[in-house]
Short mmCIF file of C-alpha atoms in Angstrom, two decimals:
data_model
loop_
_atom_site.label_atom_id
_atom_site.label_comp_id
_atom_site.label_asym_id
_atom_site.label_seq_id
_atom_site.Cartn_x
_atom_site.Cartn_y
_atom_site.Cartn_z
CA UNK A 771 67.50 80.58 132.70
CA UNK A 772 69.97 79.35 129.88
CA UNK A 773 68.46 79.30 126.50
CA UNK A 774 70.45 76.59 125.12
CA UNK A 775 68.58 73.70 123.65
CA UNK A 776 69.64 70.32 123.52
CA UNK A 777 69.05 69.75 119.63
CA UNK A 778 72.47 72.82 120.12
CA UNK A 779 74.24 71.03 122.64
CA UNK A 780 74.27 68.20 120.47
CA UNK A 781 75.54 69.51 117.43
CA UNK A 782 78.34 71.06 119.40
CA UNK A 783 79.44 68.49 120.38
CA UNK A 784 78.91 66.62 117.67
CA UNK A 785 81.17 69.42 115.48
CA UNK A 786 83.71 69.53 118.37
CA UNK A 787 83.82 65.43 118.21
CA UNK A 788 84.40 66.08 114.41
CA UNK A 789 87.63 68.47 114.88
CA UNK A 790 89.43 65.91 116.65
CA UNK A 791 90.16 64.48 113.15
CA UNK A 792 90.03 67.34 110.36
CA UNK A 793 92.68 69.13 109.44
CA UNK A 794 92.94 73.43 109.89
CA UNK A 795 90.92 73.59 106.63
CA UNK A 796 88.71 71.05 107.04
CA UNK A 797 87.95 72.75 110.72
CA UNK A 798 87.62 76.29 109.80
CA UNK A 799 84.91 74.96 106.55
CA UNK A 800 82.74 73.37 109.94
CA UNK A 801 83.29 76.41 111.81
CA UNK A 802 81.46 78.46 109.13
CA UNK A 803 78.85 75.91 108.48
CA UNK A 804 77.97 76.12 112.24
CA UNK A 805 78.30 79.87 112.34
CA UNK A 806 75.69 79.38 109.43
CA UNK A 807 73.02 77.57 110.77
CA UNK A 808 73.28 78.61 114.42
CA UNK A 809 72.85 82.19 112.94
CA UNK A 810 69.48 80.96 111.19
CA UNK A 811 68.28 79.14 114.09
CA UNK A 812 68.76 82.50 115.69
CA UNK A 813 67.35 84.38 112.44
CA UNK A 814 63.98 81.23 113.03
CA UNK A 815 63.53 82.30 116.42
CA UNK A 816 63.49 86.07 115.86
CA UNK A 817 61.08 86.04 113.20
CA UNK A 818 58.60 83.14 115.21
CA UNK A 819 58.51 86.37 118.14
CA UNK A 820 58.30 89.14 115.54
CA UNK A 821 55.40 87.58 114.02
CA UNK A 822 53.90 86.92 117.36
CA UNK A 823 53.88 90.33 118.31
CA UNK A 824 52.73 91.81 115.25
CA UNK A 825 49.78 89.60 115.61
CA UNK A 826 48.94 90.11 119.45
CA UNK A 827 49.42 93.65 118.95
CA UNK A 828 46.66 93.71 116.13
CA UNK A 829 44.55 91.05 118.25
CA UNK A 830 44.59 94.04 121.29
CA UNK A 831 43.71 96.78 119.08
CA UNK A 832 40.87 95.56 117.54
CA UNK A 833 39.64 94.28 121.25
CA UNK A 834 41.37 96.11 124.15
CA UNK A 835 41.59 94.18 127.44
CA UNK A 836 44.04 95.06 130.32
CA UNK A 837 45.30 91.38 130.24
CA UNK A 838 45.59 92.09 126.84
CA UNK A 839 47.84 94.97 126.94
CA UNK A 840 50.27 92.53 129.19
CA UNK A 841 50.07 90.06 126.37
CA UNK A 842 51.48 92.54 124.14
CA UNK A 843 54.18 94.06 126.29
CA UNK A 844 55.41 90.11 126.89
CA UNK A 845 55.07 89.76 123.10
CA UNK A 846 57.00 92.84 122.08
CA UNK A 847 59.96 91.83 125.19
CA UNK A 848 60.05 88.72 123.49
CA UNK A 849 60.94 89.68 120.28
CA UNK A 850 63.10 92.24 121.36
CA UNK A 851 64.95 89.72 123.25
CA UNK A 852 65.65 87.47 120.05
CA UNK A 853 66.91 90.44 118.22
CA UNK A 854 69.27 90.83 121.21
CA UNK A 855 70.41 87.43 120.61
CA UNK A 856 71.33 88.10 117.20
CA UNK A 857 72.28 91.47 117.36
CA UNK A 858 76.13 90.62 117.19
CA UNK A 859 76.06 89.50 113.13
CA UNK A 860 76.76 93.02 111.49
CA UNK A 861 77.71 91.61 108.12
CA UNK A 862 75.56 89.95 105.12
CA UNK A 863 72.03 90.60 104.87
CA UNK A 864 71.09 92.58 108.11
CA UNK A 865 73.68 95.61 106.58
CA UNK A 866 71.06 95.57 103.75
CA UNK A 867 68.92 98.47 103.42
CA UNK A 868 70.05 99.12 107.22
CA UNK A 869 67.77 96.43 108.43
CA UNK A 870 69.93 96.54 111.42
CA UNK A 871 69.15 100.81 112.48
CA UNK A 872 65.58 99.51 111.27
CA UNK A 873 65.06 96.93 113.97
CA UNK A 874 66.99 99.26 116.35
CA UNK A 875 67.72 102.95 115.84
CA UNK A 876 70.19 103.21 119.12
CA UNK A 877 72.21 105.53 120.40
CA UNK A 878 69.06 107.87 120.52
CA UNK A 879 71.17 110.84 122.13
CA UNK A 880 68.67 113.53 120.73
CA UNK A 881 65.58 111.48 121.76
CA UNK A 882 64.75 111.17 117.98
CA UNK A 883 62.42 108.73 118.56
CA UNK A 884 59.83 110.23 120.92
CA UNK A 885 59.88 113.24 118.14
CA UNK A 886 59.40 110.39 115.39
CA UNK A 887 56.09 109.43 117.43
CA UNK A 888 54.68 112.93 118.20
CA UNK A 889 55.08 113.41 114.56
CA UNK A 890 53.09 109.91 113.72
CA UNK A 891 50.39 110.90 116.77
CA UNK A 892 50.30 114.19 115.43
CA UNK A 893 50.14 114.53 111.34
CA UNK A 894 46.81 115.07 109.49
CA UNK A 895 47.49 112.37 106.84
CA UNK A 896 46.15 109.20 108.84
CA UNK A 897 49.03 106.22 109.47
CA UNK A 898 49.62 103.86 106.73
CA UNK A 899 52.12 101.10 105.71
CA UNK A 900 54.12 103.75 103.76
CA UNK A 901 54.07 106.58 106.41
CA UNK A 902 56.62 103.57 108.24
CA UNK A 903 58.77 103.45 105.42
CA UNK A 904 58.50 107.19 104.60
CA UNK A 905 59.52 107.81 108.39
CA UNK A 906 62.94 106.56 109.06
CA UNK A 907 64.26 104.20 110.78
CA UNK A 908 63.75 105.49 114.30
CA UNK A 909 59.90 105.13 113.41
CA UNK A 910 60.62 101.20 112.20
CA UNK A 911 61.92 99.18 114.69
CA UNK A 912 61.63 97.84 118.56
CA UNK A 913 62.33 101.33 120.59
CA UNK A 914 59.49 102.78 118.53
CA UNK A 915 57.05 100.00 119.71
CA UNK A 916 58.25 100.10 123.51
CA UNK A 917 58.14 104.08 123.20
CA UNK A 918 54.03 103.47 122.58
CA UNK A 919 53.91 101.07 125.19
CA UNK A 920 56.38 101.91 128.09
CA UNK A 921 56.65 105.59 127.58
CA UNK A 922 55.24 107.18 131.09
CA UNK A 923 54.40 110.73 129.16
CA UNK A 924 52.55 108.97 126.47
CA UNK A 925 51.07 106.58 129.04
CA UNK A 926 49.58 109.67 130.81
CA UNK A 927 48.29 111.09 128.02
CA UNK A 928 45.20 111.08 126.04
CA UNK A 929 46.66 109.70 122.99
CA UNK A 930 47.70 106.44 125.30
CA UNK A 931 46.89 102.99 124.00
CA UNK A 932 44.39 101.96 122.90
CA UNK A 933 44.03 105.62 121.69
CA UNK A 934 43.14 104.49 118.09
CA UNK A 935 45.68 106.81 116.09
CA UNK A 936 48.12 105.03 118.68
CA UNK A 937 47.45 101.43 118.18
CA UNK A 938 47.23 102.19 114.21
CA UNK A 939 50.88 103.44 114.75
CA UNK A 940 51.68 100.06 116.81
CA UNK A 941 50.35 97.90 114.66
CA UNK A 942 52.10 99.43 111.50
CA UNK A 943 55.65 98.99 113.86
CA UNK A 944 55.06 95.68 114.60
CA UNK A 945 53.96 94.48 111.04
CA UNK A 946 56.65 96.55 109.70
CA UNK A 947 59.10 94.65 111.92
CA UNK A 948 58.04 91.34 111.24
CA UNK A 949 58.19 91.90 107.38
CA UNK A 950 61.67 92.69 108.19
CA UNK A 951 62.63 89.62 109.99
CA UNK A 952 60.73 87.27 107.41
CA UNK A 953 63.32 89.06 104.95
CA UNK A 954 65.86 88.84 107.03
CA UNK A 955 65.77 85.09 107.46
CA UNK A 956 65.25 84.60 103.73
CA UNK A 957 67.90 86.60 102.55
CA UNK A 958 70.46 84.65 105.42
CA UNK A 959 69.34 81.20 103.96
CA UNK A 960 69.85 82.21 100.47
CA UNK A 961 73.34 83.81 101.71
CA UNK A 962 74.31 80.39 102.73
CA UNK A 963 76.59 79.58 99.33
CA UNK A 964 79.18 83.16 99.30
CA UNK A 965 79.08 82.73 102.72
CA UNK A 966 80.55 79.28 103.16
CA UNK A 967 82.69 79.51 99.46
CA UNK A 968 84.44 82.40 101.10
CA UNK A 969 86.95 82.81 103.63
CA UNK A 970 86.91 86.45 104.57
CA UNK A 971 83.74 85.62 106.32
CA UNK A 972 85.05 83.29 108.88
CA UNK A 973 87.27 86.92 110.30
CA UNK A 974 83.89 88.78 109.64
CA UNK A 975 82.34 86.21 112.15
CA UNK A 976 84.62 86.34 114.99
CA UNK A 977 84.99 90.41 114.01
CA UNK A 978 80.79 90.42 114.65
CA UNK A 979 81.28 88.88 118.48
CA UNK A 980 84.64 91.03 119.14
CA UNK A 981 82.59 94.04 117.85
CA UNK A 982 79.73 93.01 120.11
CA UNK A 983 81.31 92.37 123.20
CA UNK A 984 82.97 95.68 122.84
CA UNK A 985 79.92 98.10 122.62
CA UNK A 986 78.69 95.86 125.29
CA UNK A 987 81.40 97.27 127.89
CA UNK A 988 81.81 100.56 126.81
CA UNK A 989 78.57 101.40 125.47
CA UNK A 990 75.54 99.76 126.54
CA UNK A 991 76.98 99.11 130.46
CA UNK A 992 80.17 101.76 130.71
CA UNK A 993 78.57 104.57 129.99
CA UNK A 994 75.42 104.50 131.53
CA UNK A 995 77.48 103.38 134.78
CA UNK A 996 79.76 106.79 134.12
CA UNK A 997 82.33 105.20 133.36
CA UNK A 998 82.64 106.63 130.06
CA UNK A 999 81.89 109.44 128.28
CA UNK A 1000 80.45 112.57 130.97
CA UNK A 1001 81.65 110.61 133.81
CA UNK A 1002 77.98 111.07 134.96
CA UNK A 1003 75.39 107.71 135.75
CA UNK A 1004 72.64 108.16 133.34
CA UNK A 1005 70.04 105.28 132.23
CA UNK A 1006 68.72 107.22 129.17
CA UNK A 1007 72.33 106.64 127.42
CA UNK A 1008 71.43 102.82 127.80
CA UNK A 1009 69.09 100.99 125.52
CA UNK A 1010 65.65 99.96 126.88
CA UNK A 1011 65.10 102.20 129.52
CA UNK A 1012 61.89 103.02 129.11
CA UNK A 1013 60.48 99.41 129.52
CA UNK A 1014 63.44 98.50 132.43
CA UNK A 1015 64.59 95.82 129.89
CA UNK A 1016 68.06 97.02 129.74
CA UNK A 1017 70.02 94.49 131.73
CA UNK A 1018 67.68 92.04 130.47
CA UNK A 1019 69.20 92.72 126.57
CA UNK A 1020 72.66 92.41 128.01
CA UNK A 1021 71.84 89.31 128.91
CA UNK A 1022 70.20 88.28 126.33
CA UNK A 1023 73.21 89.56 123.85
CA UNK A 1024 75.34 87.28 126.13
CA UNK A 1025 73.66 84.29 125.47
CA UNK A 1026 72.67 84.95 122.37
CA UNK A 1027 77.07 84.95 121.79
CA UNK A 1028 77.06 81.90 123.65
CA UNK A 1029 74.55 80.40 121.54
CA UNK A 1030 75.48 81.55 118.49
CA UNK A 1031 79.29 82.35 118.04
CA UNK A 1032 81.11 80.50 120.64
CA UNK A 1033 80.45 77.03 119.37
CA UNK A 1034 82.38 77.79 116.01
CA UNK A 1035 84.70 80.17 117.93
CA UNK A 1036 86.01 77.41 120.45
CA UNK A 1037 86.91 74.39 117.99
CA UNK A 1038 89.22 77.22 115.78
CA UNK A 1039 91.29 78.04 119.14
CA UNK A 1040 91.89 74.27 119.99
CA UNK A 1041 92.61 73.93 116.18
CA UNK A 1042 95.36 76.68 116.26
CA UNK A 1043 96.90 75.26 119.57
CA UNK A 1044 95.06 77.26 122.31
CA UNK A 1045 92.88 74.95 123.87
CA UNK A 1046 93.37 76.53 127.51
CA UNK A 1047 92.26 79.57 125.92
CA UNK A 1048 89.19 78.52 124.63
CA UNK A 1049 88.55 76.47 127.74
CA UNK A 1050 88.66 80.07 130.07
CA UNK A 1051 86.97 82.07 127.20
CA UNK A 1052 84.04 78.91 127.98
CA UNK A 1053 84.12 78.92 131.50
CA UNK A 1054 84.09 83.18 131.46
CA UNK A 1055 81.05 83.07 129.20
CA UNK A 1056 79.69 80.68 132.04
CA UNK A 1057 80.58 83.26 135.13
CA UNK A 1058 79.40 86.31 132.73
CA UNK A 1059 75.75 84.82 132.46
CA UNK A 1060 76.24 83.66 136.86
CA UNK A 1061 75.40 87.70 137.58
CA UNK A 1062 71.98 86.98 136.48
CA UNK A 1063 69.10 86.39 137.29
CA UNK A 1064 69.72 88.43 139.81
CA UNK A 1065 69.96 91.67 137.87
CA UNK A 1066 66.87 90.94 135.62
CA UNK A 1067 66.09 94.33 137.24
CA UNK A 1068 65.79 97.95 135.72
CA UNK A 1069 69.54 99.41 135.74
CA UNK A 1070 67.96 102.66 136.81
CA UNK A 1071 67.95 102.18 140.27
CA UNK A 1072 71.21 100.05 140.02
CA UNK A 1073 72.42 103.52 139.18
CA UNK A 1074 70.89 105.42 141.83
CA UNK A 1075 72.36 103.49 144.75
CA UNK A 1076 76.13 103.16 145.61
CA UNK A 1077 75.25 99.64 147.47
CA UNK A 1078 73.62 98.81 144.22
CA UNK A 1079 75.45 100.00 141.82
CA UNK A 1080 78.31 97.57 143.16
CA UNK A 1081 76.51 94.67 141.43
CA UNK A 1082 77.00 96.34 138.31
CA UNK A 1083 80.38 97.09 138.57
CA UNK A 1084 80.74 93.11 139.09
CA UNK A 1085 79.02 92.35 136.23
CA UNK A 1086 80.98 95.24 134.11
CA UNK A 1087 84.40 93.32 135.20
CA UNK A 1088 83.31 90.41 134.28
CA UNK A 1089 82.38 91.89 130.43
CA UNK A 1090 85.61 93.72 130.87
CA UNK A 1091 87.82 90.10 131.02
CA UNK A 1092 85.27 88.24 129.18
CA UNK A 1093 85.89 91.14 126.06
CA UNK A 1094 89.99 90.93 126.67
CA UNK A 1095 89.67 87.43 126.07
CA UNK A 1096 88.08 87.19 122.78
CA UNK A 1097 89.04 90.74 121.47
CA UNK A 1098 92.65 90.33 122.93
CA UNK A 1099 93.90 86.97 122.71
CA UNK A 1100 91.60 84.63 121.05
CA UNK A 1101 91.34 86.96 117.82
CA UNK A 1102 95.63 87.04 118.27
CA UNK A 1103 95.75 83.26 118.81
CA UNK A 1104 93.86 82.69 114.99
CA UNK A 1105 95.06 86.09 113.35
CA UNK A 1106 92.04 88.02 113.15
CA UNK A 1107 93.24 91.64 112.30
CA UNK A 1108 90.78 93.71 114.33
CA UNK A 1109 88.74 96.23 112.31
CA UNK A 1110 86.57 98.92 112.21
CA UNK A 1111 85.28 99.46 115.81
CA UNK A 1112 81.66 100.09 115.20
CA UNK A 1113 81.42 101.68 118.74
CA UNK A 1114 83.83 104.20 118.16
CA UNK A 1115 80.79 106.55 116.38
CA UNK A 1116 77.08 107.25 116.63
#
């Protein structure tokens, strides 16, 4: 289940071994050097899945097969899972020409998308490379592709793939996206330099995860759960609905954190005298990521059924203490001002 390879584990532990011995300077240089290149490894492994899909979904269209088709839908899950797992850094080169709303236009509260594609099913002009980048960036990213493949409207339709108008759309999406994350990764090892020669970027790192963690309980899990907002359960106000994949982001978000942020997070609380802190902000990551597998199942009928929806609510309160943690105490404990809550605005 846990993503975490042992080439990671190692250099945790080899940074952590490290911070026994530096001093606060020294300690915060390593944690942004980690941040760094965890965040590429990350960056590496979304554009090896973006590619892959972009090339399975142009494999399938030139030569449907029904076992093709489930090649494609595992392809674009995937790579929509790696994006997940990096979806916390909003600073540096995914703010560019909002690569971020490109790889995934969300909230959708007008259902812009599924106008975005009746429009690209629907024009006289055939699709081409530029009628992506003309479109906008609900047309550009993930919830487009899983629109043409998961929709259940579309998928009774006559324009459902392989339709060929259909899979020229998909295969523009997917090459579209994978330009993007080739960028992406290029631009993040080139930002390597102004990000470790500057020091606003170390409370731009831990504001990414606080940021995160926050529009993961009151966004993507309170308000579909009512908790928020109408005070009614709804699954369309959560993201990946139409393929069932939306628990399966929130955990991949979570371990993408785990991955990704904790391991420079955790040496800067033991550095600023907090290591019990940092040791329950470790072991709450731990129970977090403990209410799956076992909801690696579509949150719509979580929401449907009271007996159901109770193992929801248990993975909501464990968000809930998991976000007062970091967001809390942990950004107190090494004076991170909190900022500009992204989730406070469509």
């Amino acid at each position: 289940m846990r993503r975490l390879s042992q080439a990671l584990c190692l250099s945790v532990a080899a940074f952590s071994f490290n911070v026994q011995a530096a001093n606060p300077s020294q300690v915060e240089a390593q944690a942004r050097k980690l941040w760094h290149d965890n965040i590429e490894t990350g960056y590496q492994h979304l554009n090896g899945q973006t590619q892959a899909f972009a090339q399975r979904a142009q494999r399938w269209c030139a030569s449907p097969t029904s076992e093709g088709r489930k090649e494609v839908e595992q392809a674009w899950q995937e790579a929509f899972l790696a994006w997940q797992a990096v979806r916390f850094v909003d600073f540096g080169p995914v703010e560019a020409n909002n690569r971020a709303w490109q790889f995934q236009f969300w909230p959708d509260s007008k259902n812009l998308i599924a106008r975005k594609a009746r429009y690209l099913l629907s024009a006289d002009d055939a699709p081409a490379p530029s009628t992506i980048e003309d479109a906008g960036v609900a047309a550009q990213g993930f919830p487009m592709a899983e629109y043409l493949l998961f929709d259940e409207t579309l998928n009774n339709s006559d324009q459902a793939l392989p339709a060929e108008r259909s899979c020229r759309v998909l295969t523009l999406v997917a090459g579209h996206i994978g330009n993007n994350t080739e960028e992406l990764l290029n631009d993040w090892q080139a930002f390597e330099e102004p990000y470790l020669s500057n020091d606003q970027y170390r409370d731009a790192s831990v504001r990414a995860g606080m940021n995160a963690l926050e529009i993961l309980e009151e966004r993507r899990l309170a308000q579909p759960m009512g908790l928020r907002g109408t005070g009614k359960r709804s699954v369309y106000t959560a993201d990946a609905w139409r393929s069932g994949k939306s628990l399966a982001t929130v955990q991949a978000t979570l371990e993408g954190l785990e991955q990704y942020f904790l391991p420079s997070l955790l040496p800067l609380l033991r550095n600023s005298g907090q290591p019990e802190l940092a040791d329950r902000i470790e072991a709450q990551f731990e129970e977090v990521l403990e209410n799956f597998p076992a909801l690696d199942t579509p949150m719509a009928p979580l929401l449907a059924n009271d007996r159901e929806f109770a193992r929801l609510q248990g993975l909501w309160v464990d968000v809930s203490q998991l976000t007062t943690l970091v967001n809390d105490q942990a950004a107190v404990a090494i004076g991170v001002v909190r900022g500009f809550n992204s989730s406070d605005g469509d």
